[in-house]
Short mmCIF file of C-alpha atoms in Angstrom, two decimals:
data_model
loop_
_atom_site.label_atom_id
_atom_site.label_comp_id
_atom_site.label_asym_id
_atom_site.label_seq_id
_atom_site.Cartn_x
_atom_site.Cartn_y
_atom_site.Cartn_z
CA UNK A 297 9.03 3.31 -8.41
CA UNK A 298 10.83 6.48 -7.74
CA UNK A 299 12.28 8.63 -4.68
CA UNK A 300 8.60 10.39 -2.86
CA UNK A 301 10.04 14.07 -3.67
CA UNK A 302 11.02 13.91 -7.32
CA UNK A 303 7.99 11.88 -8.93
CA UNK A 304 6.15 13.47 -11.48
CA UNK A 305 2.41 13.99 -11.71
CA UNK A 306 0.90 11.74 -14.12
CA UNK A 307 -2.65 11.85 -13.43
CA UNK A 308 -4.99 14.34 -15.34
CA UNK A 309 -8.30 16.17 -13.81
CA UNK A 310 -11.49 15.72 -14.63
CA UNK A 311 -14.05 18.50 -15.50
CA UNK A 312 -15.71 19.62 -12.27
CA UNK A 313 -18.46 21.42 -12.66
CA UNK A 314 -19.46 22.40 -9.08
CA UNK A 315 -19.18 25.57 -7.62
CA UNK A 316 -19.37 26.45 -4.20
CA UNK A 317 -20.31 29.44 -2.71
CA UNK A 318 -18.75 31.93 0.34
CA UNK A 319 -19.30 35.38 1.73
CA UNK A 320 -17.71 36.93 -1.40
CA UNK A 321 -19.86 34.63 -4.08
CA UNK A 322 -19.38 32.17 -5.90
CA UNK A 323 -15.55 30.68 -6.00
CA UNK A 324 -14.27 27.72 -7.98
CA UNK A 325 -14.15 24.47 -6.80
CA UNK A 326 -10.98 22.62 -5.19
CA UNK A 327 -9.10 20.49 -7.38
CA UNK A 328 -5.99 18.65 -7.03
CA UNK A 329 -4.78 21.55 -9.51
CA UNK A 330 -5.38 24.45 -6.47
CA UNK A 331 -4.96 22.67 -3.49
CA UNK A 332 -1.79 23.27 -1.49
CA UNK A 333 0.88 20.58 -1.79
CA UNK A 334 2.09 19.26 1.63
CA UNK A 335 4.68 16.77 2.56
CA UNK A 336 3.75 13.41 2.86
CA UNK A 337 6.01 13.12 5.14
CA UNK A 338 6.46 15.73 7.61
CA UNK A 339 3.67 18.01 9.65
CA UNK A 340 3.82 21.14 12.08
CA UNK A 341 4.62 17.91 15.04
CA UNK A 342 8.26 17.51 15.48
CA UNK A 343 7.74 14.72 17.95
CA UNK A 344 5.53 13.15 14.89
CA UNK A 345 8.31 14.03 12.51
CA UNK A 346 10.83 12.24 14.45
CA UNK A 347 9.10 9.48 14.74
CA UNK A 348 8.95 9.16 10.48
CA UNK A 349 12.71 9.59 10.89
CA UNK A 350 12.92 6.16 13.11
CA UNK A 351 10.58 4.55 11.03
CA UNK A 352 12.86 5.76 7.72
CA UNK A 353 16.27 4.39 9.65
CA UNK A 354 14.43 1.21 9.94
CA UNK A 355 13.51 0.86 5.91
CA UNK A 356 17.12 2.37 5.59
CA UNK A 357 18.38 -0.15 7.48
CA UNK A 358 16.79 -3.01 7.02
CA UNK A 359 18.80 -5.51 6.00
CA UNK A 360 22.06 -4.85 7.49
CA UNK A 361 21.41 -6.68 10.51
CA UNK A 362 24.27 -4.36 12.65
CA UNK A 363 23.34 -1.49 11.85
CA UNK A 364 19.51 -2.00 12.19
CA UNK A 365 20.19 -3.41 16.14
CA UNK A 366 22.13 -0.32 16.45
CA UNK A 367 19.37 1.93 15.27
CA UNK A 368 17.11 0.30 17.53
CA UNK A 369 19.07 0.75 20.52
CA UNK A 370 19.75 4.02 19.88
CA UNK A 371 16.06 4.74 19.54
CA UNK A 372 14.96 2.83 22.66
CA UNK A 373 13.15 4.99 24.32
CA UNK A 374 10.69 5.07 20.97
CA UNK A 375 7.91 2.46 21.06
CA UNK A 376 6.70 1.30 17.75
CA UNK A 377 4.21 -1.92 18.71
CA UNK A 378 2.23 -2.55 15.59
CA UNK A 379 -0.82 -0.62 17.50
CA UNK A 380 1.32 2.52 17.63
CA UNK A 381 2.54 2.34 13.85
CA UNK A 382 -1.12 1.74 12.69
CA UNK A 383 -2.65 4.09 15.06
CA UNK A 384 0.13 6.91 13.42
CA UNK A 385 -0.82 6.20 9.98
CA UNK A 386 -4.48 6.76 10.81
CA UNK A 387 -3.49 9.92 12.53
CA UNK A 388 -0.64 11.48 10.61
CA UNK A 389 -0.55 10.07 6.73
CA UNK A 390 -1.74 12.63 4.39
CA UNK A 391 -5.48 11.26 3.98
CA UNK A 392 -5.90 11.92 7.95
CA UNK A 393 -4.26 15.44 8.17
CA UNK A 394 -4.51 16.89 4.65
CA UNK A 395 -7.50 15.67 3.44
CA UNK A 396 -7.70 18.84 1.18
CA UNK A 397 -4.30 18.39 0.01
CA UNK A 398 -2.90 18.31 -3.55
CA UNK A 399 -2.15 14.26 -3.43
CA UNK A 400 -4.80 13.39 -1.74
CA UNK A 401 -7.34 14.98 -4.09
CA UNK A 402 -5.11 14.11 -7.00
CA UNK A 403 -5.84 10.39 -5.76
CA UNK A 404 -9.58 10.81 -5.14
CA UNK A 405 -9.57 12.50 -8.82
CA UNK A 406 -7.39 9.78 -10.72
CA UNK A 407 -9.52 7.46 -8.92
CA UNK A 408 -12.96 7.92 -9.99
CA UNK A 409 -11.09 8.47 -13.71
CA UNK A 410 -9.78 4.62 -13.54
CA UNK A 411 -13.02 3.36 -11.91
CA UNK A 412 -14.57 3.78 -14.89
CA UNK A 413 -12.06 2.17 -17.13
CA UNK A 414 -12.97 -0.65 -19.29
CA UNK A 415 -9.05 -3.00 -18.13
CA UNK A 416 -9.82 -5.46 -20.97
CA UNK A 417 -9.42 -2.40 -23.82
CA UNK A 418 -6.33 -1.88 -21.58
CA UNK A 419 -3.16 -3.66 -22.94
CA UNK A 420 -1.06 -5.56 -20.29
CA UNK A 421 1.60 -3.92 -20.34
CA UNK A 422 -0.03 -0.04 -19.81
CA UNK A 423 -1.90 -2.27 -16.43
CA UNK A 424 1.79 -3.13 -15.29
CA UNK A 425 2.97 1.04 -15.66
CA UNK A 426 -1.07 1.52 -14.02
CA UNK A 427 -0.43 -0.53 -11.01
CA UNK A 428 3.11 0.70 -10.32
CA UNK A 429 1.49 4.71 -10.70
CA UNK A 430 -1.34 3.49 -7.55
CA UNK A 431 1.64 1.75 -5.68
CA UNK A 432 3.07 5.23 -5.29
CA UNK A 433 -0.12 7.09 -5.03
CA UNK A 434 -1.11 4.97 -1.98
CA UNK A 435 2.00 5.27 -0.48
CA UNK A 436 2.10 8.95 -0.91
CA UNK A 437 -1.52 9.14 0.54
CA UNK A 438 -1.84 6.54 3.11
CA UNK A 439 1.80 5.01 4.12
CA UNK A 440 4.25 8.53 4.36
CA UNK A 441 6.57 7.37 1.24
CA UNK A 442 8.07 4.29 3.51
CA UNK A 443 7.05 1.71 0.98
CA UNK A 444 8.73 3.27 -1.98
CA UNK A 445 11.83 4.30 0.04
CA UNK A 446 15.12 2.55 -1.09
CA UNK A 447 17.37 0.40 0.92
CA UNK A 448 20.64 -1.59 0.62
CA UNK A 449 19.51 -5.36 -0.15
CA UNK A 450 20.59 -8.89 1.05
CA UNK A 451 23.14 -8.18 -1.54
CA UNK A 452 24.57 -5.22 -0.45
CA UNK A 453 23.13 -3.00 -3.73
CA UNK A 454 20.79 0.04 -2.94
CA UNK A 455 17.74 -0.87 -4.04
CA UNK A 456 13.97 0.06 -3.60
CA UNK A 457 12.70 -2.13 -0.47
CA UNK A 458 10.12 -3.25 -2.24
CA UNK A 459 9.60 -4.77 -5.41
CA UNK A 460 6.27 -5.18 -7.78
CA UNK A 461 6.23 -8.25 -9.52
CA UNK A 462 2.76 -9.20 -11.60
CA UNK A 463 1.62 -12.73 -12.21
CA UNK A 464 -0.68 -13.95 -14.47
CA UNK A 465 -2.76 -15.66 -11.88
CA UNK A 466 -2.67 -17.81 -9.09
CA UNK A 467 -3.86 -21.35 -9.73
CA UNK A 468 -6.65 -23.26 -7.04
CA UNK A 469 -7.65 -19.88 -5.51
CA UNK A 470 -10.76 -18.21 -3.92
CA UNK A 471 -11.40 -15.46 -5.96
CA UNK A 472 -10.59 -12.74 -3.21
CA UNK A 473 -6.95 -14.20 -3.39
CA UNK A 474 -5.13 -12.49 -6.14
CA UNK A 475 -1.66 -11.08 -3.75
CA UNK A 476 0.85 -12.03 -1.97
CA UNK A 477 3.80 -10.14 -0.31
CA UNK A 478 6.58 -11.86 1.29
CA UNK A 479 9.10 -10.05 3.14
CA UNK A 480 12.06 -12.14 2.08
CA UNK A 481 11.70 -12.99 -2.05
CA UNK A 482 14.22 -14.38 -4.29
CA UNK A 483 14.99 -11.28 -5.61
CA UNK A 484 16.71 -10.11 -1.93
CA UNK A 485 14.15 -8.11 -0.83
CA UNK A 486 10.60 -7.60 -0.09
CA UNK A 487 8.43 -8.53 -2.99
CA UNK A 488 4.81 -7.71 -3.06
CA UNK A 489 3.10 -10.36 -6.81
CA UNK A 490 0.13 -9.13 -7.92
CA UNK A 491 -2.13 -11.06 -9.95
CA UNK A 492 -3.73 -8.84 -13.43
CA UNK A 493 -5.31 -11.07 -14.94
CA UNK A 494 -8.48 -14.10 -14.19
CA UNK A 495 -10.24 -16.04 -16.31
CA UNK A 496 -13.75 -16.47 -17.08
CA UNK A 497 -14.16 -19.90 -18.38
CA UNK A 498 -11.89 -20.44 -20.59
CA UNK A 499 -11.39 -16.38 -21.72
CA UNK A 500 -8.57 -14.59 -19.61
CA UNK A 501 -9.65 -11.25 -18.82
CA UNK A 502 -7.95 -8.45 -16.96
CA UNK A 503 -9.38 -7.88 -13.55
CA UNK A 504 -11.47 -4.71 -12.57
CA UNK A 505 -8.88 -1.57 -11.66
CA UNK A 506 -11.58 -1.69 -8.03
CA UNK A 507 -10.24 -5.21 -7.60
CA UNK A 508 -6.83 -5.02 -8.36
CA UNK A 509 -6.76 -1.73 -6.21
CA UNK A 510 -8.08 -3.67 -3.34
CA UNK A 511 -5.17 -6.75 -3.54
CA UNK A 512 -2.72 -3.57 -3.63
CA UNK A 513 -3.83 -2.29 -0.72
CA UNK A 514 -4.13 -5.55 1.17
CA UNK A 515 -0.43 -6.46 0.52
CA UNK A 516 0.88 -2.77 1.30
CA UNK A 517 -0.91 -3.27 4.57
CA UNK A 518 1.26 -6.39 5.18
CA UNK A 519 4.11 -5.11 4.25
CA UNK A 520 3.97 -1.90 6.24
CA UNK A 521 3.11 -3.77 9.38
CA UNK A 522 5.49 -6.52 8.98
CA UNK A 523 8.31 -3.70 8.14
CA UNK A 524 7.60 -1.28 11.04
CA UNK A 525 6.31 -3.36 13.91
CA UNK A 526 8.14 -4.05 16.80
CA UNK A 527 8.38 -8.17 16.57
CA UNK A 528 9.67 -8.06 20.16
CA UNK A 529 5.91 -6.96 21.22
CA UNK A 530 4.32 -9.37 23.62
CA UNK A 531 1.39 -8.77 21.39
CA UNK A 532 2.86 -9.38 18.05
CA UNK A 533 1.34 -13.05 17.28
CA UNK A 534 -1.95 -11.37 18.13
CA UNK A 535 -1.91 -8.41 16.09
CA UNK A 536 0.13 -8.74 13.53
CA UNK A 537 1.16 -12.78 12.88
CA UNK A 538 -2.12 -15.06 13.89
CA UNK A 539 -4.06 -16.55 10.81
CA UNK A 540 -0.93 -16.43 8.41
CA UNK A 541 -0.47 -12.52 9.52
CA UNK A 542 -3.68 -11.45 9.18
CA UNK A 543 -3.71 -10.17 12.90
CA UNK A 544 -6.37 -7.10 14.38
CA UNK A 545 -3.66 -4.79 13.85
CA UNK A 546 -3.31 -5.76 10.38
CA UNK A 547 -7.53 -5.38 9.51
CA UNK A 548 -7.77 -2.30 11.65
CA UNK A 549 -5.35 -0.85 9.33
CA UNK A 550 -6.35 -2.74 6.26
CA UNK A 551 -10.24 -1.63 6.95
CA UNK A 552 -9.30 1.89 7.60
CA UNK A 553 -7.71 2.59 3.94
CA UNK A 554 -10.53 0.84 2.83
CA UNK A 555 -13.33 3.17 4.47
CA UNK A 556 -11.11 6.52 3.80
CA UNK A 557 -10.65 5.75 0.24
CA UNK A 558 -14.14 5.60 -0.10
CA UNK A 559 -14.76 8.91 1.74
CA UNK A 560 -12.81 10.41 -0.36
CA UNK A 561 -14.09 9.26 -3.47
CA UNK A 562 -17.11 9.06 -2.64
CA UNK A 563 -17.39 6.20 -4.47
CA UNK A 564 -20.51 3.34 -4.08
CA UNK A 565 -18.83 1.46 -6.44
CA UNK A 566 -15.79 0.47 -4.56
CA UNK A 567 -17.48 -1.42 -1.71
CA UNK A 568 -18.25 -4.17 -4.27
CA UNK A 569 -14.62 -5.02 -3.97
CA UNK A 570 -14.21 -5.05 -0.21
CA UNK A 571 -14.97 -8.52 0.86
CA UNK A 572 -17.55 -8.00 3.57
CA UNK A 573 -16.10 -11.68 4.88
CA UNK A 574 -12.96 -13.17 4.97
CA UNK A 575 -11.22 -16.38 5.32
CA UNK A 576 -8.28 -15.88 6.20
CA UNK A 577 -7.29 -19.11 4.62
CA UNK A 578 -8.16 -17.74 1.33
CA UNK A 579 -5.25 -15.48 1.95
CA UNK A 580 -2.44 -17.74 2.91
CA UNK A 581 -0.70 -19.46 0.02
CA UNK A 582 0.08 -22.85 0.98
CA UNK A 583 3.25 -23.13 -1.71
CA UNK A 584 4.84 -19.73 -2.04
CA UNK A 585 7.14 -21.45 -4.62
CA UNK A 586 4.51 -23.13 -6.77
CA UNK A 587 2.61 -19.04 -7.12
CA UNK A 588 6.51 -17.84 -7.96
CA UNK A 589 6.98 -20.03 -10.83
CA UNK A 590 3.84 -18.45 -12.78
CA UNK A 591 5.93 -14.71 -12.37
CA UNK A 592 5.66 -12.87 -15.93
CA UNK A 593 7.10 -9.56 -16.33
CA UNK A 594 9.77 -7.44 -14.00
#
């Protein structure tokens, strides 16, 4: 995972065949390869652009305890409850304001490519590069580049705040369970395992690029709120930690990405893999170490 600015483009786009029509005639369509390019990160709002800038001090900052109490108190006139920092993202991120951009309509076209991907032609290790590509891709499109942004660890190296780490599977599972993110890993920072694979009887298979899409989406929601929410909030147990941090504030967000990634793919598909309803349960590992030990990979 690189630095938002300097990543190259790695998706291709598909042959669109519709053409629209205006007061001069007829005029090709929009693709990813015309639209305008806008920063992810900052609009035409400098009040909304300021607040990215507290929220990047935080990621910054995030484990040097002294200097992340400083930022805090030097930003306290800023609130940043989890309703405010979800409510931004579903007003400012790219897929709210720029619908029309060039990443956003890069994402909507590399999406509907790798929908119809068959994963088990796929070899493991091109899922691994696949999953890292979406990782940035949603946080381009949905999360302002705060995922991918780097930090100095627990250990005191610079690092990016959060890493990818696939798994194999996890054992004694509902079959919606297939993530997990935990803010504090062994490997000094946030850590976000991924399951790739399932089996179906006794054949291990690589699970659908809808479905692993879905878990990556689910643990970047739980990472962003438990990252940029104010813990201090009288309403933090409520909606952000309740039912093993599965709060309101976490589906509001969760279900919003959801609904907006299939507006603008206008896929059918994709609801398949939204679970329509959840146990939480299913979702909260009851042995974080026993799901570490079946790591694979980097």
């Amino acid at each position: 995972m690189g630095g938002c600015s300097n990543r190259p483009d790695r998706s291709s786009n598909p042959n669109n065949t519709n053409n629209s029509s205006g007061p001069s005639g007829p005029r090709e369509p929009l693709t990813s390869a015309t639209a305008k390019d806008v920063d992810p990160r900052r609009g035409d709002d400098e009040r909304d652009n300021n607040f990215v800038r507290f929220l990047e001090g935080m990621a910054r900052k995030r484990w040097s305890t002294r200097s992340y109490d400083r930022h805090l108190r030097e930003h306290a006139h800023i609130s940043f409850d989890a309703a405010t920092t979800v409510s931004f993202v579903m007003r400012y991120s790219l897929a709210a304001r720029a619908p029309k951009s060039h990443k956003v309509l890069q994402f909507a076209e590399q999406f509907n490519k790798d929908m119809r991907l068959d994963m088990d032609r796929i070899s493991y290790s091109n899922i691994l590069t696949m999953v890292d590509e979406w990782f940035r891709r949603i946080d381009d499109v949905f999360f302002l580049c705060l995922l991918d942004s780097f930090t100095k660890g627990l250990t005191g190296i610079t690092q990016q705040m959060i890493k990818l780490v696939p798994h194999k599977g996890f054992k004694n599972r509902n079959p919606y369970f297939r993530g997990l993110y935990r803010p504090r890993s062994k490997y000094n920072r946030d850590a976000i395992f991924i399951s790739i694979t399932y089996e179906d009887g006794w054949l291990p298979r690589h699970r659908p690029f809808g479905a692993l899409l879905t878990t990556l989406v689910h643990e970047m929601c739980h990472a962003y709120i438990r990252i940029f929410s104010d813990r201090r909030s009288r309403e933090y147990e409520e909606w952000v930690n309740q039912k093993g941090g599965h709060g309101t504030m976490f589906w509001k967000l969760n279900r919003w990405i959801s609904f907006t990634i299939i507006s603008l793919t206008q896929s059918e598909v994709y609801w398949e893999y939204i679970p329509k309803e959840v146990d939480y349960r299913d979702y909260c590992p009851s042995s974080v170490e026993e799901e570490e030990e079946e790591e694979v990979g980097t």
